[in-house]
Amino acid sequence: MEILTQDEYQAIADSLNLPDGAFIDGRFRPAIDGATFTTINPATGETLADVAACTADDVDLAVEKAREAFDEGRWSQMPPADRKDILIRLCKLVTRNARELAVMESIDSGKPILDCVTVDLPETIQCLKWHAEAIDKIYDQVSPASDDHIALVVREPIGVVGLVLPWNFPLLMMAWKIGPALAAGCSVVVKPAEETSLTALRLAELAMEAGLPRGVLNVVPGRGPEAGEPIGRHPDVDVVSFTGSTETGKRFLTYSAESNAKEVVLEMGGKNPAIVMDDAENLDRAAEHVVNGAFWNMGENCSASSRLIVHQDVRDELLDRIAAHARHWNVGDPLDPETRMGALVSEEHFQKVSGYLEKADSVVFGGKAEQGFVEPTVIEVSGNDSVLAREEIFGPVLSVMSVSSFDEAIAIANDTEYGLCASIFTANARRAIRGARAIRAGTVTVNSYGEGDITTPFGGYKQSGFGGRDNSIHAHDQYTQLKTIWIDLTDDVDEAVS
């Protein structure tokens, strides 16, 4: 996608027809009680739209229509190749409307337009296409039973799926969830984050245009207690997949236990370490990766490298190089393609991140926060017991700790309630492999920052989540049930005689 100018992106923003209704049973509609909430452009404070504020009544309707679509087989019983064709058409429509979606995402979330254009939209399309292409390539199994039996192990769509999205990657996280859920044949009810509902609604509209049957993809915007909790407690929702904070994720376990014991898939927080040892081959490259991991998407990223654990012998040189790279991460208008750091998603979140900065004892770099924007910040902490080393800040703040050995670095890396991602920078292959195995995290990268790609599973250990994985073929597991079909081939007459 060609990069436009700031004025061109602003012109697109000014011309957008923003969706504002819930999307249920194939059409937009107001909330049943008529209530709305205001969605704000966090970079300007401007009101973008008054969006339908769904409640339990709207969730009931959405689940009813999703169940109706599932039971009638409009999607769940459609031939796999036909489902694939519809999702491929959706990919083409997203591609055709990519600029509009990128601008919508930027103004709704505060994300830099450059990230939306070069990362979020391309990866959204790739994710949907990858799972679409997998639909007719996943085989069932025949178990090694006796000569008198055939045992089939088959996958079936689990049913109605509740998908509760975060606000940091609204469109991409929706793709991560609806891609495998729809590929499996499920019907879905999506609850986008209150702060960022617009692109989820637009994507649902494009899915209908692509030919997705009505009732298969429903979107119920609203606040967590009014719309998210009813999904978690609904007796006709078969599984909930949640991405967001650990505190909120735990509530869905309670909702499940107190309702129908639905399956729960959680992808939650992280306090991810980047370990840089004294034998790191290229300190400048390591610094570049650490900066990208810490400050990309304004640090509003569950896999952000928020803890730097550095060997004391290279600490000073590495911090100098980090500061040099961080100076290129300028703060500014998210619609300016030269901007690397946009606005934090809301005033509430800005106040939270600013509050953490006030607790910092030693600011190595940055530290400025005003009017919804926070610049890249590096702080030094006295030890791993510091609140800045233990709590997920979810902003562009990198905490630094020095160590004297590899074993000490691994111990500190694991001394956390989280276990989502980690990075190790070392030229010693044996040390890298040992460290990758020793760190209790779902993804460990060596000499780089990253999350893998669509082919690799993404999820965490400990309080970073459990119950399934996003991305890869393993993502399909959480939206399917395994069924054994046991076929007896013995001759009933002979059996009776014997």
GROMACS .gro file of N, CA, C and O in nm, residues 13 27 30 49 54 109 135 162 169 171 195 220 254 259 280 284 313 315 350 360 372 377 416-417 439-440 470 475 498:
model
  116
   13ALA      N    1  -0.974   1.082   0.659
   13ALA     CA    2  -1.039   1.082   0.790
   13ALA      C    3  -1.164   1.170   0.789
   13ALA      O    4  -1.268   1.134   0.846
   27ARG      N    5  -2.707  -0.704   0.987
   27ARG     CA    6  -2.736  -0.562   0.964
   27ARG      C    7  -2.702  -0.480   1.089
   27ARG      O    8  -2.696  -0.531   1.201
   30PRO      N    9  -2.954  -0.015   1.628
   30PRO     CA   10  -2.920   0.050   1.756
   30PRO      C   11  -2.930  -0.049   1.870
   30PRO      O   12  -2.985  -0.160   1.855
   49ALA      N   13  -1.780   0.933   1.706
   49ALA     CA   14  -1.913   0.878   1.684
   49ALA      C   15  -1.976   0.843   1.818
   49ALA      O   16  -1.906   0.823   1.918
   54CYS      N   17  -2.427  -0.170   2.382
   54CYS     CA   18  -2.502  -0.293   2.397
   54CYS      C   19  -2.505  -0.340   2.543
   54CYS      O   20  -2.413  -0.312   2.620
  109SER      N   21  -0.776   0.476   1.769
  109SER     CA   22  -0.688   0.420   1.872
  109SER      C   23  -0.568   0.507   1.907
  109SER      O   24  -0.503   0.484   2.009
  135ILE      N   25  -0.877  -2.413   0.552
  135ILE     CA   26  -1.007  -2.476   0.575
  135ILE      C   27  -1.016  -2.613   0.511
  135ILE      O   28  -1.061  -2.710   0.574
  162GLY      N   29  -1.779  -1.665   2.171
  162GLY     CA   30  -1.769  -1.526   2.213
  162GLY      C   31  -1.625  -1.481   2.204
  162GLY      O   32  -1.536  -1.546   2.259
  169PHE      N   33  -0.466  -0.358   1.943
  169PHE     CA   34  -0.459  -0.397   1.801
  169PHE      C   35  -0.600  -0.438   1.759
  169PHE      O   36  -0.626  -0.558   1.738
  171LEU      N   37  -0.813  -0.430   1.495
  171LEU     CA   38  -0.844  -0.504   1.373
  171LEU      C   39  -0.765  -0.633   1.365
  171LEU      O   40  -0.820  -0.739   1.330
  195GLU      N   41  -1.309   0.138   2.368
  195GLU     CA   42  -1.229   0.248   2.313
  195GLU      C   43  -1.213   0.239   2.162
  195GLU      O   44  -1.188   0.340   2.096
  220VAL      N   45  -2.110  -0.672   1.900
  220VAL     CA   46  -2.187  -0.602   2.003
  220VAL      C   47  -2.094  -0.507   2.079
  220VAL      O   48  -2.030  -0.547   2.177
  254THR      N   49  -1.454  -1.709   3.631
  254THR     CA   50  -1.568  -1.704   3.723
  254THR      C   51  -1.699  -1.711   3.647
  254THR      O   52  -1.790  -1.786   3.685
  259SER      N   53  -2.183  -2.029   3.516
  259SER     CA   54  -2.286  -2.046   3.412
  259SER      C   55  -2.281  -2.189   3.359
  259SER      O   56  -2.314  -2.283   3.430
  280ALA      N   57   2.703  -1.047   2.351
  280ALA     CA   58   2.614  -1.014   2.239
  280ALA      C   59   2.698  -0.966   2.121
  280ALA      O   60   2.788  -0.882   2.136
  284ASP      N   61   2.474  -0.265   1.879
  284ASP     CA   62   2.389  -0.166   1.814
  284ASP      C   63   2.261  -0.231   1.762
  284ASP      O   64   2.152  -0.175   1.774
  313ASP      N   65   2.880  -0.550   3.230
  313ASP     CA   66   2.997  -0.510   3.152
  313ASP      C   67   2.960  -0.435   3.024
  313ASP      O   68   3.047  -0.368   2.966
  315ARG      N   69   2.647  -0.264   3.003
  315ARG     CA   70   2.532  -0.180   3.036
  315ARG      C   71   2.544  -0.039   2.979
  315ARG      O   72   2.454   0.009   2.908
  350PHE      N   73  -0.368   0.712   2.977
  350PHE     CA   74  -0.260   0.809   2.987
  350PHE      C   75  -0.228   0.840   3.134
  350PHE      O   76  -0.112   0.847   3.175
  360ALA      N   77   0.923   0.666   3.921
  360ALA     CA   78   1.058   0.631   3.877
  360ALA      C   79   1.163   0.705   3.960
  360ALA      O   80   1.154   0.825   3.981
  372GLY      N   81  -0.194   1.333   2.663
  372GLY     CA   82  -0.223   1.204   2.602
  372GLY      C   83  -0.105   1.139   2.532
  372GLY      O   84  -0.118   1.025   2.484
  377THR      N   85   1.068   0.619   2.708
  377THR     CA   86   1.128   0.642   2.839
  377THR      C   87   1.205   0.519   2.886
  377THR      O   88   1.154   0.407   2.877
  416THR      N   89   0.861  -1.356   3.779
  416THR     CA   90   0.746  -1.274   3.742
  416THR      C   91   0.623  -1.363   3.737
  416THR      O   92   0.635  -1.485   3.717
  417GLU      N   93   0.507  -1.303   3.755
  417GLU     CA   94   0.383  -1.380   3.745
  417GLU      C   95   0.343  -1.404   3.600
  417GLU      O   96   0.250  -1.482   3.573
  439ILE      N   97   1.369  -2.027   3.012
  439ILE     CA   98   1.273  -1.919   3.036
  439ILE      C   99   1.131  -1.972   3.018
  439ILE      O  100   1.098  -2.033   2.917
  440ARG      N  101   1.048  -1.946   3.116
  440ARG     CA  102   0.909  -1.993   3.112
  440ARG      C  103   0.823  -1.887   3.043
  440ARG      O  104   0.763  -1.802   3.107
  470ASP      N  105  -0.326  -1.842   1.988
  470ASP     CA  106  -0.358  -1.770   1.866
  470ASP      C  107  -0.253  -1.802   1.761
  470ASP      O  108  -0.142  -1.845   1.792
  475ALA      N  109  -0.435  -2.270   1.644
  475ALA     CA  110  -0.545  -2.180   1.679
  475ALA      C  111  -0.680  -2.243   1.648
  475ALA      O  112  -0.781  -2.209   1.710
  498SER      N  113  -2.118  -6.756   1.804
  498SER     CA  114  -2.004  -6.781   1.889
  498SER      C  115  -2.038  -6.759   2.036
  498SER      O  116  -1.974  -6.816   2.123
   0.00000   0.00000   0.00000
